[in-house]
Short mmCIF file of C-alpha atoms in Angstrom, two decimals:
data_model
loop_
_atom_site.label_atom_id
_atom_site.label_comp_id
_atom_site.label_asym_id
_atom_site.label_seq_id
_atom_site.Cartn_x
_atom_site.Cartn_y
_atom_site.Cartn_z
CA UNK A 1101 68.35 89.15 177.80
CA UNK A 1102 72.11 89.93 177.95
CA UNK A 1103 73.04 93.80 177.09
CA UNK A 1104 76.73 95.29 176.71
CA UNK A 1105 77.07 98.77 178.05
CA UNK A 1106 79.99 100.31 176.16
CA UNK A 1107 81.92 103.67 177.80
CA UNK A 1108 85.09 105.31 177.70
CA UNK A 1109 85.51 107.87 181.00
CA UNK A 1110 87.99 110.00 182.56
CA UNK A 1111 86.14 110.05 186.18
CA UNK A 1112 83.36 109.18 187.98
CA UNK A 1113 80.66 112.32 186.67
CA UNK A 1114 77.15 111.94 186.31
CA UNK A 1115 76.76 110.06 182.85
CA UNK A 1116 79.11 107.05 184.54
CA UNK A 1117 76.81 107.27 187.57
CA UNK A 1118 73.65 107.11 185.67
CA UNK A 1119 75.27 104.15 183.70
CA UNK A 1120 76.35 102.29 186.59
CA UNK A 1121 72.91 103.04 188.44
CA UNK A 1122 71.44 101.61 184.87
CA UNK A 1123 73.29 98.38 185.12
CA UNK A 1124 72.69 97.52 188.54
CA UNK A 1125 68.91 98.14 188.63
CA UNK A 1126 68.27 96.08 185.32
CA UNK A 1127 68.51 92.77 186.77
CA UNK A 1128 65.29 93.44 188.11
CA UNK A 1129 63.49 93.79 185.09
CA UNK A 1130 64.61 90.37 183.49
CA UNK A 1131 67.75 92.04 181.91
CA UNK A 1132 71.14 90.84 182.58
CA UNK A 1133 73.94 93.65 182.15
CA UNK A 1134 77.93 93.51 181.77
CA UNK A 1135 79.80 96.91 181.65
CA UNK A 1136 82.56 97.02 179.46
CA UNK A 1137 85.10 100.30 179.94
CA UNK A 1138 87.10 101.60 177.44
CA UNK A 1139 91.05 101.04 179.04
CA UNK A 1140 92.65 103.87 177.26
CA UNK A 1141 96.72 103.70 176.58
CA UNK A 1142 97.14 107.70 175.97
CA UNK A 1143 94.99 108.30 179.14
CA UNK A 1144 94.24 105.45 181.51
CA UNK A 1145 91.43 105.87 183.63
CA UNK A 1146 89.00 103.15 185.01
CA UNK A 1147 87.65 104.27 188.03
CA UNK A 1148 84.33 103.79 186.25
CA UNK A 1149 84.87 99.87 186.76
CA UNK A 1150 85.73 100.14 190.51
CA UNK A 1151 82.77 102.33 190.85
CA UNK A 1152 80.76 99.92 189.40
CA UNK A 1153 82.27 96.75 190.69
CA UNK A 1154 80.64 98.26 194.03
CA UNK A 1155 77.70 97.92 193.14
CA UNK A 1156 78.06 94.16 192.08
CA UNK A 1157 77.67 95.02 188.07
CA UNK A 1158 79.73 92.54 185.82
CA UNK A 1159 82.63 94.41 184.74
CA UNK A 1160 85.00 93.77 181.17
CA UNK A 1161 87.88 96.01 180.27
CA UNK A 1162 88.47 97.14 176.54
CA UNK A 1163 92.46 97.91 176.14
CA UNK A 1164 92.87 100.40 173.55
CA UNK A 1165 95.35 102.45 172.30
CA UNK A 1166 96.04 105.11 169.41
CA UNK A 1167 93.32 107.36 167.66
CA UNK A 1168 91.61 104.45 166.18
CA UNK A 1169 92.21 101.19 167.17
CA UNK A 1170 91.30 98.14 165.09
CA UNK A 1171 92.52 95.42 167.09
CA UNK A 1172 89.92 97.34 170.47
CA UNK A 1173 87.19 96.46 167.44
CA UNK A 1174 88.16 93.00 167.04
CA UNK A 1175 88.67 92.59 171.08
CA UNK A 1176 85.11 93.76 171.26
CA UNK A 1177 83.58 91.85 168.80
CA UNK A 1178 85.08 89.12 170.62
CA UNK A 1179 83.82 90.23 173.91
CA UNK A 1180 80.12 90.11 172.70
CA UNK A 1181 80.36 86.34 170.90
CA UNK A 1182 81.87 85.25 173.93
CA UNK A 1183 79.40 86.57 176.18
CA UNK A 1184 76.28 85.70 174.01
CA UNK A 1185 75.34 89.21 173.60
CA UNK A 1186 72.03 90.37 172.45
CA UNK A 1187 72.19 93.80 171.92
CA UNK A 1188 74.81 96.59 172.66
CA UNK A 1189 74.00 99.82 174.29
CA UNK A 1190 76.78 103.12 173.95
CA UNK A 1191 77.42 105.90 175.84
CA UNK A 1192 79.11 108.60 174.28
CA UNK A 1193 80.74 109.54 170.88
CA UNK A 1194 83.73 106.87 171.27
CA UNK A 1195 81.57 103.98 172.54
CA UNK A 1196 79.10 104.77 169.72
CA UNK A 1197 82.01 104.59 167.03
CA UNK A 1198 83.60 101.72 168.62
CA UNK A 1199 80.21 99.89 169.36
CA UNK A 1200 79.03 100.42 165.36
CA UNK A 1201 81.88 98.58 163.59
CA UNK A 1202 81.75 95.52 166.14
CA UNK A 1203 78.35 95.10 165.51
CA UNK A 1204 78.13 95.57 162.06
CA UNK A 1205 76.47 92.31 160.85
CA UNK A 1206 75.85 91.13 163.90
CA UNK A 1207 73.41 92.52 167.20
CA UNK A 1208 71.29 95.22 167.25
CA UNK A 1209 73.60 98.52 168.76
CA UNK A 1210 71.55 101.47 170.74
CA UNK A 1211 72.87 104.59 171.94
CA UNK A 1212 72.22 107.03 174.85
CA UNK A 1213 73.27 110.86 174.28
CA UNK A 1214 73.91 112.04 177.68
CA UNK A 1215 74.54 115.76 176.53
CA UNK A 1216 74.77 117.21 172.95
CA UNK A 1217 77.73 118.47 171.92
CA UNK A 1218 79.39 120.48 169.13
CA UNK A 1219 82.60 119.77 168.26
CA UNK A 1220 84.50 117.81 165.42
CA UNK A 1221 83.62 114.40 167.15
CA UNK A 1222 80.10 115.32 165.56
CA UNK A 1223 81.32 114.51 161.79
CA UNK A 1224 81.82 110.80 163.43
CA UNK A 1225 78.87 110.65 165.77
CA UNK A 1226 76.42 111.47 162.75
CA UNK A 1227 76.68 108.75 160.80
CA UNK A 1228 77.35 106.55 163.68
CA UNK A 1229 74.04 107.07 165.40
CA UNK A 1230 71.66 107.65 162.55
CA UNK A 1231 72.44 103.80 162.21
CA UNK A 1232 71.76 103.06 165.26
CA UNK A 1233 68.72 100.54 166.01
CA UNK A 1234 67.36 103.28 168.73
CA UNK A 1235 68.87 106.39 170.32
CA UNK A 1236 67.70 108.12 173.35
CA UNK A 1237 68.34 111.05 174.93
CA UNK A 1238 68.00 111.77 178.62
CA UNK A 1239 66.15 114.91 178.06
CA UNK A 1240 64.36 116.59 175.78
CA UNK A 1241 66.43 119.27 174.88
CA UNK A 1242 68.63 116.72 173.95
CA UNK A 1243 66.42 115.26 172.19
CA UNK A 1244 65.37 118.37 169.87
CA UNK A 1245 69.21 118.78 169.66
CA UNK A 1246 69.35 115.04 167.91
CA UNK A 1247 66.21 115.71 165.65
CA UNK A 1248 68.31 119.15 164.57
CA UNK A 1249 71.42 118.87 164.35
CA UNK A 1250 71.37 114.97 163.09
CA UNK A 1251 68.08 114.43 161.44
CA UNK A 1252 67.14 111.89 164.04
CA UNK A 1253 63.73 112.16 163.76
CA UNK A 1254 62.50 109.17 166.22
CA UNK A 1255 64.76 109.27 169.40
CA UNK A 1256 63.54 108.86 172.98
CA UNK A 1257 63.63 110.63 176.21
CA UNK A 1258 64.41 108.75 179.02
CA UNK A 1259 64.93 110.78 182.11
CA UNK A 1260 68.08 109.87 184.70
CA UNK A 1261 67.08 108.15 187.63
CA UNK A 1262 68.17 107.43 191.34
CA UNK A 1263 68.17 105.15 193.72
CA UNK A 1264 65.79 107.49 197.02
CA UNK A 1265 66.84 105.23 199.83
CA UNK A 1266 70.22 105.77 199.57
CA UNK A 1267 69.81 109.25 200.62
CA UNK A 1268 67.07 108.25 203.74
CA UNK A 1269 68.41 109.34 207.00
CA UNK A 1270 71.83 110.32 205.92
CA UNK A 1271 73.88 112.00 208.49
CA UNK A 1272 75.92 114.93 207.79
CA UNK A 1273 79.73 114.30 207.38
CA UNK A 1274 80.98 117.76 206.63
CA UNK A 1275 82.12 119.37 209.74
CA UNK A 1276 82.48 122.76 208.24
CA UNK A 1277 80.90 126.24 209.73
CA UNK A 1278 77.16 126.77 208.33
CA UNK A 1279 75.65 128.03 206.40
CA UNK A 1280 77.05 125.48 203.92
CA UNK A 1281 76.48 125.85 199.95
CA UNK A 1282 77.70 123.17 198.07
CA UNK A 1283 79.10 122.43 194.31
CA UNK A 1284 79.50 119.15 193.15
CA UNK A 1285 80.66 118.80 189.50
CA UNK A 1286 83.58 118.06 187.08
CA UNK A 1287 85.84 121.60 187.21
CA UNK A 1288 85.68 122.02 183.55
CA UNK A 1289 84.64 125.81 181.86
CA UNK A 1290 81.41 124.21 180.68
CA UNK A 1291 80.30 123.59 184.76
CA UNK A 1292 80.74 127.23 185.40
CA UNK A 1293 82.90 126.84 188.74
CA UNK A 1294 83.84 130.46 188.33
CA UNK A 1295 80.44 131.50 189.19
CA UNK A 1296 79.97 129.73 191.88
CA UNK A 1297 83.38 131.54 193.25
CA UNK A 1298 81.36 134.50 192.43
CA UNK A 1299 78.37 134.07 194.53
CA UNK A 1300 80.76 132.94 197.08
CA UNK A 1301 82.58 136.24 197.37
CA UNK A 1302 79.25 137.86 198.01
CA UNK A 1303 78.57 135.90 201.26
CA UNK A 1304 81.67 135.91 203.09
CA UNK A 1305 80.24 134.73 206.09
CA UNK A 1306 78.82 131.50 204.56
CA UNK A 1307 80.90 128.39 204.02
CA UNK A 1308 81.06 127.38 200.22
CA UNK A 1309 82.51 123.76 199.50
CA UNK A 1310 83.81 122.34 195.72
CA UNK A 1311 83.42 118.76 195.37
CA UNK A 1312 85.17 117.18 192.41
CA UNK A 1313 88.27 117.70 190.30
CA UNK A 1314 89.13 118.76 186.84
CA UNK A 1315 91.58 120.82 184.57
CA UNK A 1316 90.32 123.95 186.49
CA UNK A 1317 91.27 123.15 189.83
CA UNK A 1318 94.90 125.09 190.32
CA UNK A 1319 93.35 128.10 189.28
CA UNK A 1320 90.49 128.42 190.98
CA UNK A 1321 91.70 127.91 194.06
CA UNK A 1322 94.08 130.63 193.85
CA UNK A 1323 91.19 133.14 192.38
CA UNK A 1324 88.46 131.45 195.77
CA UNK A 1325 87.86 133.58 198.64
CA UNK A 1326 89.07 132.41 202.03
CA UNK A 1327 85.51 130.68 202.53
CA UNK A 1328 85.76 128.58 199.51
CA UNK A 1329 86.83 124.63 200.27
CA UNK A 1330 88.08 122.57 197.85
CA UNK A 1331 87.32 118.77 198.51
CA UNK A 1332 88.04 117.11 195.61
CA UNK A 1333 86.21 113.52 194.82
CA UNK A 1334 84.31 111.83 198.40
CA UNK A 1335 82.99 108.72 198.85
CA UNK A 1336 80.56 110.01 200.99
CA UNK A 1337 78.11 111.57 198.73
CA UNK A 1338 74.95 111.01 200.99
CA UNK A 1339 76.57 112.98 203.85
CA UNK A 1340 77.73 115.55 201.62
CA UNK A 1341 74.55 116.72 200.48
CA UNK A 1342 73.06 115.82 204.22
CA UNK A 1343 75.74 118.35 205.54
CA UNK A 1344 74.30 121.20 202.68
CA UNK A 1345 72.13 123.91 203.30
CA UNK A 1346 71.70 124.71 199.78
CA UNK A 1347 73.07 123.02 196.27
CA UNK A 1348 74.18 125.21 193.18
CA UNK A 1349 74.75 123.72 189.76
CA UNK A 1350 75.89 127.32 187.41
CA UNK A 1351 76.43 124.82 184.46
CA UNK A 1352 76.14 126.64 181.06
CA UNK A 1353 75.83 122.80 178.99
CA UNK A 1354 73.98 119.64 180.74
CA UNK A 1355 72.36 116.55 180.13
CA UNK A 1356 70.08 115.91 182.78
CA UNK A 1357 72.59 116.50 186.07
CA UNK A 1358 72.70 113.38 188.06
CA UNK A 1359 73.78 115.70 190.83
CA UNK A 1360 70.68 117.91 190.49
CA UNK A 1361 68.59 114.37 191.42
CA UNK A 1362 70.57 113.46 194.58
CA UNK A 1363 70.69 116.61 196.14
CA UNK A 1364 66.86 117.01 195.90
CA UNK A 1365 66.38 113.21 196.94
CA UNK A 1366 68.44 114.05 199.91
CA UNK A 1367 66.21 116.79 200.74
CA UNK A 1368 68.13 119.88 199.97
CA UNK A 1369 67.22 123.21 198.11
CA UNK A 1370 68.97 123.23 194.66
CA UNK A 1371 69.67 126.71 192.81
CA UNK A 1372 70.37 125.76 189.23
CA UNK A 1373 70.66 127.18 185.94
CA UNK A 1374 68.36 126.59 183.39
CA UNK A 1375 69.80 124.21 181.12
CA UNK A 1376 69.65 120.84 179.82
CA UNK A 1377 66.88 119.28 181.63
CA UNK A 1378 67.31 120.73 184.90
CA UNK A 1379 63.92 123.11 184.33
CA UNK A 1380 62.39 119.59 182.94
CA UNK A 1381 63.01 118.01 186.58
CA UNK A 1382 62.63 121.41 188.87
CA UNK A 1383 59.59 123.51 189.26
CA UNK A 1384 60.81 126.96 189.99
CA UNK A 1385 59.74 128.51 193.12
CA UNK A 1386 58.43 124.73 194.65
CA UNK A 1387 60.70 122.56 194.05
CA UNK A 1388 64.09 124.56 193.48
CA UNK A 1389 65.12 127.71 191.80
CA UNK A 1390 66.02 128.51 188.35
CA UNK A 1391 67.86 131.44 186.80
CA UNK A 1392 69.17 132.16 183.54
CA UNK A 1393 72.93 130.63 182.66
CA UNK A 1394 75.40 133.15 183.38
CA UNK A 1395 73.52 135.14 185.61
CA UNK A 1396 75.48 135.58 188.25
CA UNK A 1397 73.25 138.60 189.80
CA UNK A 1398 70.43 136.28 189.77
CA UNK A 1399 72.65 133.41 191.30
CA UNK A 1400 73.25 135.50 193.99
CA UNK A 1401 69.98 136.79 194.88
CA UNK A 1402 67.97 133.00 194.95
CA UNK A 1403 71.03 131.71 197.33
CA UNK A 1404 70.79 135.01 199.36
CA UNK A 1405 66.91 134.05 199.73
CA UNK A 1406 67.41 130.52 200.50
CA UNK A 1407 69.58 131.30 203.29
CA UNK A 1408 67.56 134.03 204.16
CA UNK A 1409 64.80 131.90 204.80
CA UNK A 1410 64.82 128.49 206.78
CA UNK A 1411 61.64 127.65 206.15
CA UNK A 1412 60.96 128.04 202.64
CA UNK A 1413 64.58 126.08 201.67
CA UNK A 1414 63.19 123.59 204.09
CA UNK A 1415 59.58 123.13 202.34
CA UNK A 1416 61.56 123.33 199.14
CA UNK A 1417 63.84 120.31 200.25
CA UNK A 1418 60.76 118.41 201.04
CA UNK A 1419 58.73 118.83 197.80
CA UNK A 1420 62.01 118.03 195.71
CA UNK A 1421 62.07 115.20 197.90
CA UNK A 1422 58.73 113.71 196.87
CA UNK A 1423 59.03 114.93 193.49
CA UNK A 1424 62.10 112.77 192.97
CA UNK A 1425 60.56 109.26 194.58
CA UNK A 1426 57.82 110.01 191.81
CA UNK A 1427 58.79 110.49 188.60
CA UNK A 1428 62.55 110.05 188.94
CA UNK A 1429 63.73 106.64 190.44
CA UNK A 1430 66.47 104.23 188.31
CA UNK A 1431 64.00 101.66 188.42
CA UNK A 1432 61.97 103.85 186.23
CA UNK A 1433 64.78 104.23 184.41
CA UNK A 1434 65.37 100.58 184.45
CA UNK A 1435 61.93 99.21 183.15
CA UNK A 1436 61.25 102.00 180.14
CA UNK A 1437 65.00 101.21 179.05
CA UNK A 1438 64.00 97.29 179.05
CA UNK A 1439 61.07 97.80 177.45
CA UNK A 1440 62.95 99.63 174.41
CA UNK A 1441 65.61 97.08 174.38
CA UNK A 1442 62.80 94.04 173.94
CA UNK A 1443 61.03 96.63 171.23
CA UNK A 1444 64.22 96.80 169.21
CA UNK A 1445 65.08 92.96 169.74
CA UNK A 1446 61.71 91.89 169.05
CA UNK A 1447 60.01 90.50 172.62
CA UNK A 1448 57.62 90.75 174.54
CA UNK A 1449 59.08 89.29 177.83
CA UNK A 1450 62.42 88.78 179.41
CA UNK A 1451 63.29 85.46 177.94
CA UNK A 1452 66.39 85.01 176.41
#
């Protein structure tokens, strides 16, 4: 079975990781990927297909240019004849626009909504996706969003995955004073970077580290405190969290965090705000700590008590640990995703 993954990026964020993790644990379950990346003329960025070229997945560029591009259409409908493509699966409100007229007539498309949105992309997305042969949603909320908003009454949940052993017996690479709380997002308004600078201010003799980029960046490092470090992208994700005593995701709109997963397969305590599907993948109190977006008061108090308290953020790492290697691996991922695409296409096994 050959599948098309279809995605337009600006960075390397969680839905590109999940996608990328997608592609290169599907060979094992009889499915045989290509990722094809959106190679945008008003902003090019395809860091997506080095990222995933690393991990050995097949890798196609899409040029396109202008607010709708026919000729990207044709180029893709192209792409899937020539590669005998049997089905198409999108990843976002472009892809799924893009991915719908090139297979009109032709192989089943599905879609994946990382995180639902408002905004005027929705008047496209609609239509788009209530056509779809199968949408899924990588968390419930999500999910209820779809059923609400769209009248989708049939899509799927299928949690985000990771891959545990690349977080086994990490060493730490930060050399930074400890205590060390980490942040590791996109700096957009919807990650809430400004309260994490808040909760930073409050514990001026901790270390508190940024990792990532985004429009936000200039001005929050002039508003930071002087314990505040600003690392930008790493390649060294694994010692990153390894280096972390504790990991705080403030977001006020998710999907299901990629970021949430690796710190807690990496072992460390995560402090995160009760959105998207983080309280569908952490049990408060055993397995992290939730508090109510925007709360910065109640930020502040769980990281005080994680610090506060070696053991419990230890036990806490542990049983986020083992919670993650159960019910949260890519190969899960991987085989309920192939089992929908041979639903939709008609199979019962991985022949082509």
């Amino acid at each position: 079975m050959r599948v098309l993954h279809l995605i337009s990026s600006s960075g390397v964020y969680g839905a590109e990781k999940m996608v990328v993790g997608l592609c290169e644990a599907l060979p094992r379950f009889g499915v045989h990927p290509t990722l094809e990346v959106f190679d945008n003329a008003h902003s090019r960025n395809i860091e997506v297909a080095d990222y995933a070229l690393t991990f050995g997945v097949p890798v196609k560029l899409l040029p396109c240019g202008g607010r709708f591009d026919a000729a990207a259409v044709r180029r893709l409908r192209r792409d899937i004849r020539d590669l005998n493509i049997d089905l198409v699966h999108t990843h976002g409100y472009k892809a799924n626009l893009y991915g719908f007229f090139a297979t009109r007539g032709g192989v089943p498309m599905v879609a994946t909504n990382h995180r639902f949105d408002t905004g005027p992309q929705n008047r496209f997305d609609k239509p788009v996706l209530r056509r779809a042969a199968a949408v899924f949603a990588v968390s419930d909320e999500a999910r209820d969003s779809l059923r609400r908003e769209y009248g989708i009454t049939d899509a799927i949940t299928i949690p985000n995955g990771v891959d545990p052993s690349g977080f086994d017996d990490s060493r730490p690479t930060l050399d930074l004073p400890r205590p060390l709380v980490g942040m590791v997002a996109r700096l957009a308004p919807e990650k809430a970077p400004a309260d994490f600078l808040a909760a930073a201010a409050a514990f001026p003799e901790a270390t508190f580290v940024v990792v990532g980029d985004g429009p936000l960046r200039g001005e929050l490092e002039q508003a930071a405190t002087a314990n505040v470090h600003f690392l930008g992208f790493r390649d060294d994700m694994p010692g990153v969290y390894a280096s972390l005593d504790v990991l705080v995701q403030p977001s006020y709109r998710e999907g299901m965090p990629m970021t949430i997963l690796e710190a807690m397969s990496a072992g460390v305590a995560v402090v995160a705000s009760r959105v998207g599907a983080a309280g569908d993948v952490i049990i408060d109190g055993r397995t992290g700590v939730l508090y109510a977006p925007g709360d910065v008061p109640s930020l502040i108090e769980a990281v005080r008590d994680l610090l506060g308290d070696e053991a419990r953020r230890a036990a806490i790492g542990k049983a986020a640990r083992e919670a993650v290697a159960a019910q949260f691996t890519v190969d899960e991922t991987a085989r309920r995703y192939a089992e929908q695409y041979r639903r939709v296409l008609g199979r019962d096994d991985g022949s082509r």
